Short mmCIF file of N, CA and C and ligand atoms in Angstrom, two decimals:
data_model
loop_
_atom_site.label_atom_id
_atom_site.label_comp_id
_atom_site.label_asym_id
_atom_site.label_seq_id
_atom_site.Cartn_x
_atom_site.Cartn_y
_atom_site.Cartn_z
N MET A 65 16.41 -23.45 -7.27
CA MET A 65 15.47 -22.66 -6.32
C MET A 65 15.31 -23.46 -4.90
N ALA A 66 15.33 -22.66 -3.88
CA ALA A 66 15.15 -23.59 -2.73
C ALA A 66 14.42 -22.84 -1.65
N LEU A 67 13.64 -23.85 -0.79
CA LEU A 67 12.85 -23.21 -0.07
C LEU A 67 13.51 -23.03 1.41
N HIS A 68 13.32 -22.31 2.04
CA HIS A 68 14.10 -21.98 3.23
C HIS A 68 13.22 -22.27 4.45
N GLN A 69 13.64 -22.67 5.72
CA GLN A 69 12.98 -22.46 6.92
C GLN A 69 12.91 -21.19 7.17
N VAL A 70 11.74 -20.76 7.85
CA VAL A 70 11.67 -19.31 8.35
C VAL A 70 12.01 -19.19 9.95
N VAL A 71 12.95 -18.54 10.13
CA VAL A 71 13.61 -18.48 11.41
C VAL A 71 12.40 -17.59 12.47
N ILE A 72 12.42 -18.18 13.41
CA ILE A 72 11.44 -17.97 14.50
C ILE A 72 12.05 -17.02 15.62
N MET A 73 11.22 -16.23 16.15
CA MET A 73 11.60 -15.24 17.25
C MET A 73 12.30 -16.10 18.34
N GLY A 74 13.54 -15.52 18.63
CA GLY A 74 14.30 -16.38 19.72
C GLY A 74 15.67 -16.47 19.19
N ASP A 75 15.85 -16.54 17.88
CA ASP A 75 16.93 -16.70 17.26
C ASP A 75 17.66 -15.22 17.19
N PRO A 76 19.05 -15.22 17.48
CA PRO A 76 19.73 -14.09 17.66
C PRO A 76 19.63 -13.25 16.27
N ILE A 77 19.51 -13.99 15.10
CA ILE A 77 19.67 -13.18 13.86
C ILE A 77 18.57 -12.32 13.55
N LEU A 78 17.38 -12.45 14.00
CA LEU A 78 16.27 -11.59 13.85
C LEU A 78 16.61 -10.22 14.82
N ARG A 79 17.58 -10.27 15.65
CA ARG A 79 17.83 -9.19 16.50
C ARG A 79 19.28 -8.39 16.06
N THR A 80 19.58 -8.74 14.93
CA THR A 80 20.91 -8.25 14.44
C THR A 80 20.65 -7.27 13.26
N ALA A 81 21.29 -6.21 13.46
CA ALA A 81 21.28 -5.23 12.23
C ALA A 81 21.93 -5.98 11.14
N ALA A 82 21.26 -6.02 10.05
CA ALA A 82 21.86 -6.75 8.89
C ALA A 82 22.83 -5.95 7.97
N ALA A 83 23.74 -6.74 7.25
CA ALA A 83 24.81 -6.09 6.52
C ALA A 83 24.46 -5.49 5.34
N GLU A 84 24.75 -4.29 4.97
CA GLU A 84 24.61 -3.63 3.46
C GLU A 84 24.91 -4.68 2.37
N VAL A 85 24.44 -4.69 1.47
CA VAL A 85 24.78 -5.53 0.14
C VAL A 85 25.51 -4.51 -0.68
N ASN A 86 26.62 -5.13 -1.05
CA ASN A 86 27.60 -4.27 -2.02
C ASN A 86 27.72 -4.86 -3.44
N VAL A 87 27.56 -6.09 -3.45
CA VAL A 87 27.77 -7.04 -4.54
C VAL A 87 26.43 -7.45 -5.24
N PHE A 88 26.27 -7.01 -6.47
CA PHE A 88 24.96 -7.43 -7.07
C PHE A 88 25.20 -8.46 -8.16
N ASP A 89 25.22 -9.74 -7.52
CA ASP A 89 25.78 -10.90 -8.56
C ASP A 89 24.66 -12.01 -8.45
N GLN A 90 24.97 -13.05 -9.15
CA GLN A 90 24.05 -14.23 -9.26
C GLN A 90 23.57 -14.60 -7.94
N ASP A 91 24.45 -14.58 -6.89
CA ASP A 91 24.17 -15.06 -5.56
C ASP A 91 23.08 -14.46 -4.98
N LEU A 92 22.98 -13.02 -5.32
CA LEU A 92 21.84 -12.13 -4.68
C LEU A 92 20.60 -12.32 -5.41
N LYS A 93 20.64 -12.61 -6.74
CA LYS A 93 19.34 -12.96 -7.56
C LYS A 93 18.83 -14.29 -7.12
N MET A 94 19.64 -15.21 -6.75
CA MET A 94 19.13 -16.49 -6.23
C MET A 94 18.68 -16.36 -4.86
N LEU A 95 19.32 -15.54 -3.99
CA LEU A 95 18.71 -15.24 -2.67
C LEU A 95 17.22 -14.51 -2.78
N VAL A 96 17.09 -13.80 -3.72
CA VAL A 96 15.75 -12.95 -3.81
C VAL A 96 14.91 -13.87 -4.24
N ARG A 97 15.18 -14.86 -5.14
CA ARG A 97 14.18 -16.11 -5.83
C ARG A 97 14.07 -16.84 -4.53
N ASP A 98 14.81 -17.33 -3.82
CA ASP A 98 14.49 -18.28 -2.69
C ASP A 98 13.73 -17.60 -1.80
N MET A 99 13.84 -16.09 -1.53
CA MET A 99 12.96 -15.40 -0.50
C MET A 99 11.54 -15.34 -0.76
N PHE A 100 11.30 -14.95 -2.43
CA PHE A 100 9.95 -15.15 -2.76
C PHE A 100 9.29 -16.31 -2.53
N GLU A 101 10.09 -17.52 -3.16
CA GLU A 101 9.50 -18.80 -2.98
C GLU A 101 9.19 -19.21 -1.72
N THR A 102 9.94 -18.83 -0.61
CA THR A 102 9.82 -19.29 0.77
C THR A 102 8.66 -18.32 1.28
N MET A 103 8.46 -17.13 0.90
CA MET A 103 7.38 -16.20 1.26
C MET A 103 5.99 -16.78 0.87
N TYR A 104 6.08 -17.34 -0.60
CA TYR A 104 4.80 -17.77 -1.03
C TYR A 104 4.48 -18.99 -0.48
N HIS A 105 5.36 -19.88 -0.05
CA HIS A 105 4.95 -21.03 0.36
C HIS A 105 4.50 -20.72 1.82
N ALA A 106 4.94 -19.95 2.62
CA ALA A 106 4.64 -19.57 3.84
C ALA A 106 3.31 -18.66 4.16
N GLU A 107 2.89 -18.33 2.62
CA GLU A 107 1.69 -17.36 2.61
C GLU A 107 1.71 -16.18 3.31
N GLY A 108 2.94 -15.57 3.10
CA GLY A 108 3.23 -14.39 3.74
C GLY A 108 3.15 -13.15 2.43
N ILE A 109 3.11 -11.88 2.86
CA ILE A 109 3.13 -10.71 1.85
C ILE A 109 4.37 -9.98 1.93
N GLY A 110 5.32 -10.27 2.74
CA GLY A 110 6.77 -9.77 2.88
C GLY A 110 7.49 -10.54 3.59
N LEU A 111 8.87 -10.40 3.32
CA LEU A 111 9.98 -11.36 3.97
C LEU A 111 11.30 -10.55 3.93
N ALA A 112 11.97 -10.62 4.83
CA ALA A 112 13.33 -9.97 5.02
C ALA A 112 14.21 -11.23 4.99
N ALA A 113 15.45 -10.88 4.49
CA ALA A 113 16.68 -12.21 4.51
C ALA A 113 16.85 -12.65 5.76
N PRO A 114 16.91 -11.79 6.93
CA PRO A 114 17.16 -12.40 8.11
C PRO A 114 16.33 -13.40 8.77
N GLN A 115 15.08 -13.39 7.93
CA GLN A 115 14.19 -14.41 8.38
C GLN A 115 14.32 -15.64 7.75
N ILE A 116 15.40 -15.72 6.76
CA ILE A 116 15.80 -17.21 6.38
C ILE A 116 17.27 -17.30 6.81
N GLY A 117 17.54 -16.67 7.69
CA GLY A 117 18.89 -16.79 8.30
C GLY A 117 20.06 -16.08 7.61
N ILE A 118 19.72 -15.22 6.66
CA ILE A 118 20.94 -14.33 6.06
C ILE A 118 20.63 -13.05 6.44
N SER A 119 21.93 -12.79 7.00
CA SER A 119 21.94 -11.30 7.75
C SER A 119 22.32 -10.18 6.63
N GLN A 120 21.64 -10.09 5.75
CA GLN A 120 21.78 -9.01 4.55
C GLN A 120 20.46 -8.18 4.49
N ARG A 121 20.61 -6.87 3.94
CA ARG A 121 19.63 -5.92 3.75
C ARG A 121 18.87 -5.94 2.59
N VAL A 122 18.16 -7.15 2.59
CA VAL A 122 17.26 -7.65 1.35
C VAL A 122 15.80 -7.89 1.69
N ILE A 123 14.80 -7.21 1.14
CA ILE A 123 13.52 -7.46 1.53
C ILE A 123 12.65 -7.80 0.16
N VAL A 124 11.81 -8.48 0.22
CA VAL A 124 10.75 -9.00 -0.81
C VAL A 124 9.38 -8.63 -0.31
N VAL A 125 8.47 -8.25 -1.26
CA VAL A 125 7.28 -7.71 -0.75
C VAL A 125 6.34 -8.35 -2.21
N ASP A 126 5.04 -8.79 -1.87
CA ASP A 126 4.03 -9.18 -2.81
C ASP A 126 2.73 -8.82 -2.40
N LEU A 127 2.23 -7.62 -2.80
CA LEU A 127 0.76 -7.28 -2.58
C LEU A 127 -0.10 -7.31 -3.64
N ARG A 128 0.23 -7.98 -4.81
CA ARG A 128 -0.45 -7.74 -5.86
C ARG A 128 -1.84 -8.38 -5.63
N SER A 129 -2.02 -9.39 -4.82
CA SER A 129 -3.50 -9.75 -4.51
C SER A 129 -4.33 -8.67 -3.59
N GLU A 130 -3.66 -7.88 -3.16
CA GLU A 130 -4.37 -6.85 -2.25
C GLU A 130 -4.80 -5.68 -2.99
N GLU A 131 -4.23 -4.50 -2.61
CA GLU A 131 -4.67 -3.32 -3.24
C GLU A 131 -3.94 -2.60 -4.19
N GLN A 132 -2.75 -3.21 -4.42
CA GLN A 132 -1.64 -2.55 -4.89
C GLN A 132 -1.08 -3.60 -6.06
N PRO A 133 -1.62 -3.54 -7.39
CA PRO A 133 -1.20 -4.52 -8.30
C PRO A 133 0.10 -4.34 -8.88
N GLU A 134 0.94 -3.37 -8.61
CA GLU A 134 2.38 -3.34 -8.96
C GLU A 134 3.35 -3.47 -7.76
N ALA A 135 2.72 -3.93 -6.70
CA ALA A 135 3.45 -4.05 -5.47
C ALA A 135 4.29 -5.44 -5.48
N ARG A 136 5.01 -5.91 -6.35
CA ARG A 136 5.70 -7.20 -6.14
C ARG A 136 7.14 -6.70 -6.40
N LEU A 137 7.99 -6.49 -5.15
CA LEU A 137 9.36 -6.05 -5.56
C LEU A 137 10.23 -6.69 -4.50
N ALA A 138 11.48 -6.53 -4.90
CA ALA A 138 12.59 -6.65 -4.41
C ALA A 138 13.63 -5.82 -3.90
N LEU A 139 13.73 -5.30 -2.56
CA LEU A 139 14.53 -4.02 -2.42
C LEU A 139 15.68 -4.49 -1.68
N ILE A 140 16.95 -3.96 -2.10
CA ILE A 140 18.19 -4.06 -1.42
C ILE A 140 18.60 -2.72 -0.73
N ASN A 141 19.04 -3.04 0.55
CA ASN A 141 19.28 -1.75 1.25
C ASN A 141 18.47 -0.84 1.30
N PRO A 142 17.02 -1.14 1.63
CA PRO A 142 15.95 -0.26 1.61
C PRO A 142 16.06 0.67 2.90
N LYS A 143 15.81 1.95 2.70
CA LYS A 143 15.65 3.11 3.73
C LYS A 143 14.53 3.85 3.76
N VAL A 144 13.87 4.20 4.91
CA VAL A 144 12.82 5.17 4.84
C VAL A 144 13.55 6.56 4.89
N VAL A 145 13.32 7.26 3.77
CA VAL A 145 13.81 8.75 3.66
C VAL A 145 12.76 9.61 3.90
N TRP A 146 11.46 9.36 4.12
CA TRP A 146 10.48 10.32 4.48
C TRP A 146 9.15 9.55 5.13
N ALA A 147 8.70 10.11 5.93
CA ALA A 147 7.36 9.52 6.57
C ALA A 147 6.46 10.68 6.83
N SER A 148 5.04 10.45 6.61
CA SER A 148 4.07 11.42 6.80
C SER A 148 3.92 11.44 8.31
N THR A 149 3.34 12.62 8.67
CA THR A 149 3.04 12.96 10.29
C THR A 149 1.99 12.08 10.58
N ASP A 150 1.04 11.70 9.58
CA ASP A 150 -0.18 10.78 9.92
C ASP A 150 0.22 9.47 10.14
N THR A 151 -0.29 8.71 11.28
CA THR A 151 0.00 7.47 11.48
C THR A 151 -1.41 6.51 11.32
N GLU A 152 -1.42 5.24 11.38
CA GLU A 152 -2.40 4.47 11.36
C GLU A 152 -2.24 3.27 12.06
N LYS A 153 -3.20 2.90 12.82
CA LYS A 153 -3.16 1.66 13.38
C LYS A 153 -3.87 0.39 12.93
N SER A 154 -3.20 -0.61 12.55
CA SER A 154 -3.79 -1.81 12.26
C SER A 154 -3.20 -3.16 12.56
N PRO A 155 -3.70 -4.29 12.76
CA PRO A 155 -3.22 -5.66 13.11
C PRO A 155 -2.18 -6.01 12.25
N GLU A 156 -0.94 -6.53 12.84
CA GLU A 156 0.11 -7.10 12.34
C GLU A 156 0.53 -8.40 12.77
N GLY A 157 1.20 -9.32 11.68
CA GLY A 157 1.56 -10.46 12.06
C GLY A 157 2.95 -10.72 11.59
N CYS A 158 3.63 -11.82 11.60
CA CYS A 158 4.71 -11.95 11.22
C CYS A 158 5.38 -13.26 11.23
N LEU A 159 5.85 -13.83 9.97
CA LEU A 159 6.00 -15.30 9.80
C LEU A 159 6.88 -15.72 10.88
N SER A 160 7.82 -14.87 11.38
CA SER A 160 8.81 -15.24 12.46
C SER A 160 8.15 -15.41 13.89
N ILE A 161 6.92 -14.97 13.95
CA ILE A 161 6.11 -15.08 15.21
C ILE A 161 4.93 -15.55 14.90
N PRO A 162 4.77 -16.81 14.62
CA PRO A 162 3.42 -17.49 14.18
C PRO A 162 2.59 -17.53 15.54
N GLY A 163 1.29 -17.01 15.10
CA GLY A 163 0.23 -17.34 16.21
C GLY A 163 0.15 -15.85 16.86
N LEU A 164 0.90 -14.85 16.77
CA LEU A 164 0.73 -13.65 17.40
C LEU A 164 0.40 -12.63 16.49
N GLU A 165 -0.41 -11.59 16.93
CA GLU A 165 -1.07 -10.59 16.24
C GLU A 165 -1.23 -9.40 17.00
N GLU A 166 -0.95 -8.25 16.66
CA GLU A 166 -1.21 -7.11 17.40
C GLU A 166 -1.35 -5.90 16.64
N VAL A 167 -2.17 -4.81 17.13
CA VAL A 167 -2.26 -3.68 16.39
C VAL A 167 -1.20 -2.88 16.64
N ILE A 168 -0.60 -2.29 15.37
CA ILE A 168 0.74 -1.73 15.54
C ILE A 168 0.43 -0.21 14.66
N LYS A 169 1.21 0.90 15.37
CA LYS A 169 0.91 2.06 14.75
C LYS A 169 2.10 2.34 13.77
N ARG A 170 1.83 2.61 12.67
CA ARG A 170 2.78 2.86 11.47
C ARG A 170 2.59 4.22 10.65
N PHE A 171 3.44 4.83 10.15
CA PHE A 171 3.29 6.05 9.28
C PHE A 171 2.29 5.56 8.21
N SER A 172 1.36 6.44 7.94
CA SER A 172 0.51 6.33 6.94
C SER A 172 0.93 6.11 5.60
N ALA A 173 2.12 7.05 5.34
CA ALA A 173 2.81 7.01 3.97
C ALA A 173 4.27 7.32 4.28
N ILE A 174 5.03 6.58 3.40
CA ILE A 174 6.56 6.69 3.37
C ILE A 174 7.12 6.76 2.01
N ARG A 175 8.33 7.37 2.00
CA ARG A 175 9.11 7.32 0.77
C ARG A 175 10.30 6.65 1.04
N VAL A 176 10.54 5.69 0.14
CA VAL A 176 11.62 4.68 0.49
C VAL A 176 12.75 4.87 -0.68
N GLU A 177 13.97 4.77 -0.27
CA GLU A 177 15.10 4.57 -1.21
C GLU A 177 15.63 3.11 -1.14
N ALA A 178 16.16 2.55 -2.22
CA ALA A 178 16.74 1.39 -2.16
C ALA A 178 17.34 1.03 -3.24
N VAL A 179 17.83 0.00 -3.64
CA VAL A 179 18.62 -0.62 -4.86
C VAL A 179 18.03 -1.65 -5.43
N GLY A 180 17.65 -1.97 -6.80
CA GLY A 180 17.29 -3.12 -7.23
C GLY A 180 18.18 -4.19 -7.32
N ILE A 181 17.72 -5.38 -7.92
CA ILE A 181 18.64 -6.53 -7.92
C ILE A 181 19.60 -6.19 -8.74
N ASP A 182 19.29 -5.54 -9.87
CA ASP A 182 20.48 -5.00 -10.95
C ASP A 182 21.46 -4.04 -10.38
N GLY A 183 21.38 -3.43 -9.26
CA GLY A 183 22.07 -2.54 -8.71
C GLY A 183 21.58 -1.07 -9.25
N GLY A 184 20.27 -1.02 -9.78
CA GLY A 184 20.05 0.37 -10.24
C GLY A 184 19.18 1.07 -8.89
N ARG A 185 19.17 2.36 -8.88
CA ARG A 185 18.45 2.98 -7.82
C ARG A 185 17.02 2.83 -7.97
N ILE A 186 16.41 2.86 -6.76
CA ILE A 186 14.81 2.62 -6.86
C ILE A 186 14.34 3.82 -5.56
N GLU A 187 13.34 4.52 -6.12
CA GLU A 187 12.72 5.41 -5.10
C GLU A 187 11.19 5.14 -5.35
N LEU A 188 10.35 5.04 -4.24
CA LEU A 188 9.04 4.78 -4.36
C LEU A 188 8.27 5.41 -3.22
N GLU A 189 7.05 5.56 -3.32
CA GLU A 189 6.14 6.23 -2.31
C GLU A 189 5.09 5.12 -2.08
N ALA A 190 4.72 4.90 -0.84
CA ALA A 190 3.88 3.75 -0.60
C ALA A 190 2.79 4.30 0.63
N ASP A 191 1.46 4.03 0.51
CA ASP A 191 0.68 4.16 1.62
C ASP A 191 -0.09 3.10 1.89
N GLY A 192 -0.95 3.22 2.81
CA GLY A 192 -1.84 2.02 3.26
C GLY A 192 -1.10 0.61 3.60
N LEU A 193 -1.52 -0.35 3.22
CA LEU A 193 -1.09 -1.65 3.56
C LEU A 193 0.40 -1.89 3.12
N PHE A 194 0.59 -1.15 1.67
CA PHE A 194 2.03 -1.37 1.17
C PHE A 194 3.15 -0.70 2.12
N ALA A 195 2.65 0.62 2.59
CA ALA A 195 3.68 1.27 3.43
C ALA A 195 3.71 0.51 4.80
N ARG A 196 2.87 -0.06 5.27
CA ARG A 196 2.83 -0.95 6.45
C ARG A 196 3.90 -2.11 6.35
N VAL A 197 3.62 -2.76 5.26
CA VAL A 197 4.46 -3.98 5.09
C VAL A 197 6.05 -3.49 4.86
N LEU A 198 6.18 -2.51 4.03
CA LEU A 198 7.64 -2.03 3.85
C LEU A 198 8.04 -1.70 5.32
N GLN A 199 7.51 -0.90 6.16
CA GLN A 199 7.92 -0.59 7.36
C GLN A 199 8.41 -1.82 8.28
N HIS A 200 7.44 -2.73 8.27
CA HIS A 200 7.77 -3.99 8.87
C HIS A 200 8.77 -4.62 8.38
N GLU A 201 9.04 -4.86 7.14
CA GLU A 201 10.30 -5.45 6.57
C GLU A 201 11.58 -4.80 6.81
N ILE A 202 11.46 -3.45 6.51
CA ILE A 202 12.80 -2.66 6.95
C ILE A 202 13.07 -2.68 8.23
N ASP A 203 12.05 -2.65 9.19
CA ASP A 203 12.57 -3.15 10.63
C ASP A 203 13.25 -4.14 10.75
N HIS A 204 12.77 -5.34 10.00
CA HIS A 204 13.63 -6.63 10.13
C HIS A 204 14.90 -6.54 9.88
N VAL A 205 15.40 -5.71 8.78
CA VAL A 205 16.93 -5.56 8.44
C VAL A 205 17.60 -4.91 9.62
N ASP A 206 16.85 -4.13 10.49
CA ASP A 206 17.54 -3.51 11.52
C ASP A 206 17.49 -4.20 12.93
N GLY A 207 16.80 -5.46 12.77
CA GLY A 207 16.74 -6.30 14.07
C GLY A 207 15.72 -5.84 14.92
N ILE A 208 14.62 -5.34 14.36
CA ILE A 208 13.46 -4.91 15.19
C ILE A 208 12.23 -5.74 14.57
N LEU A 209 11.37 -6.17 15.63
CA LEU A 209 10.20 -7.02 15.37
C LEU A 209 9.01 -6.18 15.96
N PHE A 210 7.68 -6.50 15.48
CA PHE A 210 6.66 -5.73 15.74
C PHE A 210 6.33 -5.67 17.05
N VAL A 211 6.80 -6.73 17.85
CA VAL A 211 6.47 -6.83 19.31
C VAL A 211 7.28 -5.67 19.99
N ASP A 212 8.30 -5.13 19.42
CA ASP A 212 8.97 -3.80 19.97
C ASP A 212 8.31 -2.70 19.87
N ARG A 213 7.22 -2.59 19.06
CA ARG A 213 6.55 -1.62 18.92
C ARG A 213 5.16 -1.19 19.44
N VAL A 214 5.27 -2.02 20.60
CA VAL A 214 3.84 -1.92 21.43
C VAL A 214 4.46 -1.32 22.81
N SER A 215 3.45 -1.02 23.70
CA SER A 215 3.72 -0.63 25.06
C SER A 215 4.29 -1.78 25.83
N ALA A 216 5.11 -1.30 26.90
CA ALA A 216 5.66 -2.36 27.65
C ALA A 216 4.79 -3.27 28.31
N LEU A 217 3.45 -2.92 28.63
CA LEU A 217 2.40 -3.75 29.19
C LEU A 217 1.98 -4.80 28.23
N LYS A 218 1.64 -4.17 26.89
CA LYS A 218 1.24 -5.12 25.86
C LYS A 218 2.35 -6.08 25.38
N ARG A 219 3.66 -5.61 25.56
CA ARG A 219 4.56 -6.60 25.31
C ARG A 219 4.55 -7.77 26.11
N ARG A 220 4.47 -7.39 27.42
CA ARG A 220 4.43 -8.73 28.57
C ARG A 220 3.30 -9.38 28.14
N ILE A 221 2.03 -8.97 27.91
CA ILE A 221 1.14 -10.05 27.38
C ILE A 221 1.32 -10.73 26.20
N LEU A 222 1.85 -10.14 25.20
CA LEU A 222 2.41 -10.82 23.88
C LEU A 222 3.38 -11.95 24.32
N MET A 223 4.19 -11.64 25.09
CA MET A 223 5.40 -12.45 25.56
C MET A 223 4.86 -13.69 26.29
N LYS A 224 3.98 -13.51 26.94
CA LYS A 224 3.20 -14.49 27.79
C LYS A 224 2.48 -15.48 26.89
N LYS A 225 1.73 -14.90 25.93
CA LYS A 225 1.10 -15.68 24.74
C LYS A 225 2.04 -16.43 24.00
N TRP A 226 3.29 -15.95 23.69
CA TRP A 226 4.32 -16.48 22.88
C TRP A 226 4.72 -17.80 23.46
N LYS A 227 5.09 -17.42 24.88
CA LYS A 227 5.65 -18.73 25.70
C LYS A 227 4.68 -19.86 25.75
N LYS A 228 3.36 -19.38 25.70
CA LYS A 228 2.38 -20.51 25.64
C LYS A 228 2.17 -21.27 24.43
N ILE A 229 2.17 -20.44 23.25
CA ILE A 229 2.29 -20.99 21.95
C ILE A 229 3.32 -21.89 21.77
N GLN A 230 4.51 -21.41 22.39
CA GLN A 230 5.87 -22.27 22.10
C GLN A 230 5.74 -23.70 22.85
N ALA A 231 5.18 -23.29 24.08
CA ALA A 231 4.99 -24.62 25.01
C ALA A 231 4.12 -25.74 24.27
N GLU A 232 3.02 -25.15 23.77
CA GLU A 232 2.03 -26.03 23.20
C GLU A 232 2.71 -26.90 21.97
N GLU A 233 3.64 -26.20 21.24
CA GLU A 233 4.37 -26.90 20.20
C GLU A 233 5.37 -27.89 20.41
N ASP A 234 6.07 -27.74 21.63
CA ASP A 234 7.05 -28.57 22.23
C ASP A 234 6.45 -30.10 22.36
NI1 NI B 168 7.97 -10.08 10.11
#
């Protein structure tokens, strides 16, 4: 197992639509293991492969400590196939954008189709935080970050904050 460095906003890989996975082999299992390990180490509840520099449509989520005891899963090629008309707003952060948080509007409930790491088809429904995390991670494999999901004005403010955080770290 290997711990990976989390890629930070500014790296073009986070802005690239990741490739579909077609091969379900040992390498994929290893990637998923590494992603869980990296996510736990960073104390995140979700992670997408591009965040460790791998441009593939793979996400992991673990919300067992939150409201959904069954919600530890790895999804390959995940796709939102249905979304509720209801939406909800809640603060979101991202391991690739440390220090920033913003209220983001997401669908309250979604249905997701994906493939498991053994190649079997997965279909699941999610609501609340589980739905939010899935939407956030599926955005990642499309090259979308939460800062894209706010108004132009809010984005300007967020980017200013981000520059300040980055400057403080240098
Ligand atoms: Ni994120």
